[in-house]
RNA sequence: GCGGGUGUGCCAGAGUUGGUCAAAUGGGCCGGACUUAAGAUCCGGUAGCUUAGUGCUUGCGCAGGUUCGAGUCCUGUCACCCGCACCA
């Protein structure tokens, strides 16, 4: 077994010293930007799942580097976040301490994985040099009216003591505390107006050609653009807008439902109903929007009536728990053609009117049926719109409303504005100052960054900044009087929304990044990360990209050309790795036992990298066996046989293609087959090419072998081998097959005779091919089904070329393909391999040519 | 409820313009070689029936269909997994 530890550290040091992975911002070479989503530096360190993730990118980076690309492959840390803050609170300390310790450990571990990052470009989001630019972006958004403050019902996690974005609430529970119910609370919060970009974000998805379909679908559903109609209802003489996708059911509206969380709800509640409504709202206050669905559809009458815009009838307005305050306008018109509305109406004994009938039937009485007719149909009970189809009626009714100025066509999105305020310490401070005289003011750009205090010791969960006078107390930038700082910090997703740009110019203190550099490297050519980020990070990063483009800083529209979602690495038990299950595999342990190259090789050879995979001890040992085999093999440098040349060249071709497609598992198979096919003697060039193929997967071992065969420079910066198509000869594979069949024959016969013959005569027979022809002729004479004839041909010849001739057979069954007899070639191949045979069987072997016209019934191998 | 995905041999997992698929590769298991022995290593086997065979049969969740031909396309069905969630 190679001394992995020694080899690994030798090359890791050499790489670091030589700075071969550092990259310049311009080059004659084509650029390639590979990026993995940067991690949160947890104090538990990296586990094998991270190793898998980063290996995927590293292989690509190494591959592209060898293919003469100028490769940007950086790494950084998403170092703001709750765990460090919580740890600090527990230890009555500063989160920076924990964070930087964790980062140090991460870097060490990453280097031990042999990842070829350009460490000179490291970014850490908790550093003022970085988050200064978070604040700068915020100020730009403020200028453009994209950052604003408003009071809104927000999700409040009592454990984090902070507000969560909708996207951070999972099933009504906090995303970090699975058992903590999210409460609803009204607070004054900062929002980013991502909805201004909703349409572009939505339409742009279609152009993300190399993004996984899954991510695209999830984003499409998340943003959810829907075309509909805005209709104005009058309540107590005030206009209330509602949004509907079904204006064709307008005549069916017999009541309205307003969200129980609507900010203006109380304004329409009458004195008489006040008590009941308040009771109802209070009951719901501990339930988040996302949790509402678990409740039964409930509601109470507000006491007010709305005027139907067309019939002018009075319809009662209810408040209900099934209407979202944040979608549309927070109020819906309710009718007989919606299941929820129907159920609600039945419960509250509200009469319903059917206005649609099926195209081929009669309408059911909605007051009696339990199932609403929700499809499209023909309008009835709808005044002058009777007889129209739903589709037509949607248009006509909207047109009519537009004329009356009571409605219009509109587009609605499900996507909500992004709430970025966090009442936490360990985040980017929002650069805002509040002055009693001058109001809310942005921190002047020259005063950035607004730094987090370094000296503070955290003791409580609540916002430490709020209670820390040296931070809060400041001067008003306008009147120079006493003023207070904003104490909210930003969601960490703000940091990660543009980090990829900072890698291109990480040390710039004058500007967010140099435009030329950022535009040279971007967009990212390959972005690797988990699919769990489909709806949050991957939408935010697109949003920021578009915003910075609109500031004329970027000349592209989307952050990444290609996105790749890696699968999850699960423990040996097939379960998600977790501390509680005790199934976490650490790179250190594995590396010590098998070497990190073995682990890298194993991780990518289990399955396609986008599949979830299981760690397996037996499996990794298989990879170890392979590495041992090639490491210990003694190569005689000389001349490659035709066969070796063929294998090397065809493997180069296939492996190159597979790596490009990120089908690493298939690439590894081909590499294994290549090394296993080697004969004793091989040319230096072929051997070098083979080691190069291995190098992105097993960089340390490859460097070692490279040196062992007498090379001085690093294989990591050598150029990728090119195949010579002239040396690829598929016939060699066919002959190989024939030979292995012959071996099988010999073995079979050996087993049968159970004695050790001294001499074997193998005659290469083409008899079977004759037998096919015979068979075909026979079948034809019998006037058999043509399909059987063709099947016979295909089964026997196994050549694609012939299968392509099938249509010809169908047209003209008499014209049989001419089967080329390759007896001469087979003989030759066997002769070439005779020594191998003799060694294999410990026999004397004699090869005899058989009469090609001999009957197919004769044995082709004779023993003496 | 809506949307998405998956279902292949003892196991993991390849396999999309339908045709070299009884099914890559790895693991496991069985046998052989080597060895005093074990391990490592190397070789062979691993659906069933056969065999002198490069033969036959069955076969990729289940049931049908299209086709000369289907793991691959279509329809239905079952199972599991994941995302979103009262979207008006």
PDB file of N, CA and C (backbone and C1' of nucleotides) in Angstrom, chain B residues 6-7 61-63 75-79:
ATOM      1  P     U B   6     -36.942  10.044 -13.124  1.00  0.00           P
ATOM      2  O5'   U B   6     -36.850   8.864 -12.068  1.00  0.00           O
ATOM      3  C5'   U B   6     -35.669   8.687 -11.286  1.00  0.00           C
ATOM      4  C4'   U B   6     -35.939   7.719 -10.165  1.00  0.00           C
ATOM      5  C3'   U B   6     -36.343   6.316 -10.588  1.00  0.00           C
ATOM      6  O3'   U B   6     -35.201   5.537 -10.929  1.00  0.00           O
ATOM      7  C1'   U B   6     -37.768   7.040  -8.862  1.00  0.00           C
ATOM      8  P     G B   7     -35.404   4.335 -11.949  1.00  0.00           P
ATOM      9  O5'   G B   7     -36.143   3.214 -11.101  1.00  0.00           O
ATOM     10  C5'   G B   7     -35.466   2.546  -9.998  1.00  0.00           C
ATOM     11  C4'   G B   7     -36.505   1.639  -9.353  1.00  0.00           C
ATOM     12  C3'   G B   7     -36.875   0.422 -10.205  1.00  0.00           C
ATOM     13  O3'   G B   7     -36.505  -0.806  -9.587  1.00  0.00           O
ATOM     14  C1'   G B   7     -38.810   1.611  -9.441  1.00  0.00           C
ATOM     15  P     G B  61     -38.938  -2.204 -14.134  1.00  0.00           P
ATOM     16  O5'   G B  61     -39.954  -2.818 -13.064  1.00  0.00           O
ATOM     17  C5'   G B  61     -39.447  -3.555 -11.965  1.00  0.00           C
ATOM     18  C4'   G B  61     -40.583  -3.860 -11.044  1.00  0.00           C
ATOM     19  C3'   G B  61     -41.825  -4.387 -11.740  1.00  0.00           C
ATOM     20  O3'   G B  61     -41.758  -5.775 -11.928  1.00  0.00           O
ATOM     21  C1'   G B  61     -42.413  -2.651 -10.229  1.00  0.00           C
ATOM     22  P     C B  62     -42.513  -6.411 -13.136  1.00  0.00           P
ATOM     23  O5'   C B  62     -44.040  -6.132 -12.797  1.00  0.00           O
ATOM     24  C5'   C B  62     -44.760  -6.974 -11.907  1.00  0.00           C
ATOM     25  C4'   C B  62     -46.220  -6.610 -11.965  1.00  0.00           C
ATOM     26  C3'   C B  62     -46.857  -6.726 -13.346  1.00  0.00           C
ATOM     27  O3'   C B  62     -47.263  -8.058 -13.607  1.00  0.00           O
ATOM     28  C1'   C B  62     -47.429  -4.640 -12.404  1.00  0.00           C
ATOM     29  P     A B  63     -47.341  -8.533 -15.109  1.00  0.00           P
ATOM     30  O5'   A B  63     -48.569  -7.697 -15.689  1.00  0.00           O
ATOM     31  C5'   A B  63     -49.885  -7.962 -15.227  1.00  0.00           C
ATOM     32  C4'   A B  63     -50.863  -7.111 -15.985  1.00  0.00           C
ATOM     33  C3'   A B  63     -50.693  -7.110 -17.503  1.00  0.00           C
ATOM     34  O3'   A B  63     -51.255  -8.266 -18.087  1.00  0.00           O
ATOM     35  C1'   A B  63     -51.010  -4.904 -16.748  1.00  0.00           C
ATOM     36  P     U B  75     -48.900   8.669 -22.198  1.00  0.00           P
ATOM     37  O5'   U B  75     -50.014   7.548 -21.968  1.00  0.00           O
ATOM     38  C5'   U B  75     -51.243   7.601 -22.687  1.00  0.00           C
ATOM     39  C4'   U B  75     -52.093   6.419 -22.304  1.00  0.00           C
ATOM     40  C3'   U B  75     -52.248   6.194 -20.809  1.00  0.00           C
ATOM     41  O3'   U B  75     -53.214   7.056 -20.234  1.00  0.00           O
ATOM     42  C1'   U B  75     -51.764   4.138 -21.863  1.00  0.00           C
ATOM     43  P     G B  76     -52.977   7.532 -18.699  1.00  0.00           P
ATOM     44  O5'   G B  76     -53.391   6.230 -17.884  1.00  0.00           O
ATOM     45  C5'   G B  76     -54.732   5.753 -17.928  1.00  0.00           C
ATOM     46  C4'   G B  76     -54.785   4.338 -17.405  1.00  0.00           C
ATOM     47  C3'   G B  76     -54.330   4.143 -15.963  1.00  0.00           C
ATOM     48  O3'   G B  76     -55.330   4.515 -15.035  1.00  0.00           O
ATOM     49  C1'   G B  76     -53.380   2.461 -17.316  1.00  0.00           C
ATOM     50  P     U B  77     -54.864   5.043 -13.578  1.00  0.00           P
ATOM     51  O5'   U B  77     -54.196   3.742 -12.936  1.00  0.00           O
ATOM     52  C5'   U B  77     -54.997   2.622 -12.571  1.00  0.00           C
ATOM     53  C4'   U B  77     -54.127   1.520 -12.037  1.00  0.00           C
ATOM     54  C3'   U B  77     -53.270   1.890 -10.835  1.00  0.00           C
ATOM     55  O3'   U B  77     -53.988   1.837  -9.614  1.00  0.00           O
ATOM     56  C1'   U B  77     -51.920   0.776 -12.414  1.00  0.00           C
ATOM     57  P     C B  78     -53.584   2.848  -8.449  1.00  0.00           P
ATOM     58  O5'   C B  78     -52.427   2.043  -7.722  1.00  0.00           O
ATOM     59  C5'   C B  78     -52.659   0.746  -7.181  1.00  0.00           C
ATOM     60  C4'   C B  78     -51.350   0.064  -6.888  1.00  0.00           C
ATOM     61  C3'   C B  78     -50.400   0.838  -5.985  1.00  0.00           C
ATOM     62  O3'   C B  78     -50.740   0.708  -4.620  1.00  0.00           O
ATOM     63  C1'   C B  78     -49.194  -0.016  -7.827  1.00  0.00           C
ATOM     64  P     A B  79     -50.346   1.896  -3.595  1.00  0.00           P
ATOM     65  O5'   A B  79     -48.765   1.699  -3.466  1.00  0.00           O
ATOM     66  C5'   A B  79     -48.234   0.535  -2.832  1.00  0.00           C
ATOM     67  C4'   A B  79     -46.738   0.550  -2.931  1.00  0.00           C
ATOM     68  C3'   A B  79     -46.079   1.804  -2.379  1.00  0.00           C
ATOM     69  O3'   A B  79     -45.941   1.755  -0.979  1.00  0.00           O
ATOM     70  C1'   A B  79     -45.151   1.289  -4.492  1.00  0.00           C
TER      71        A B  79
END
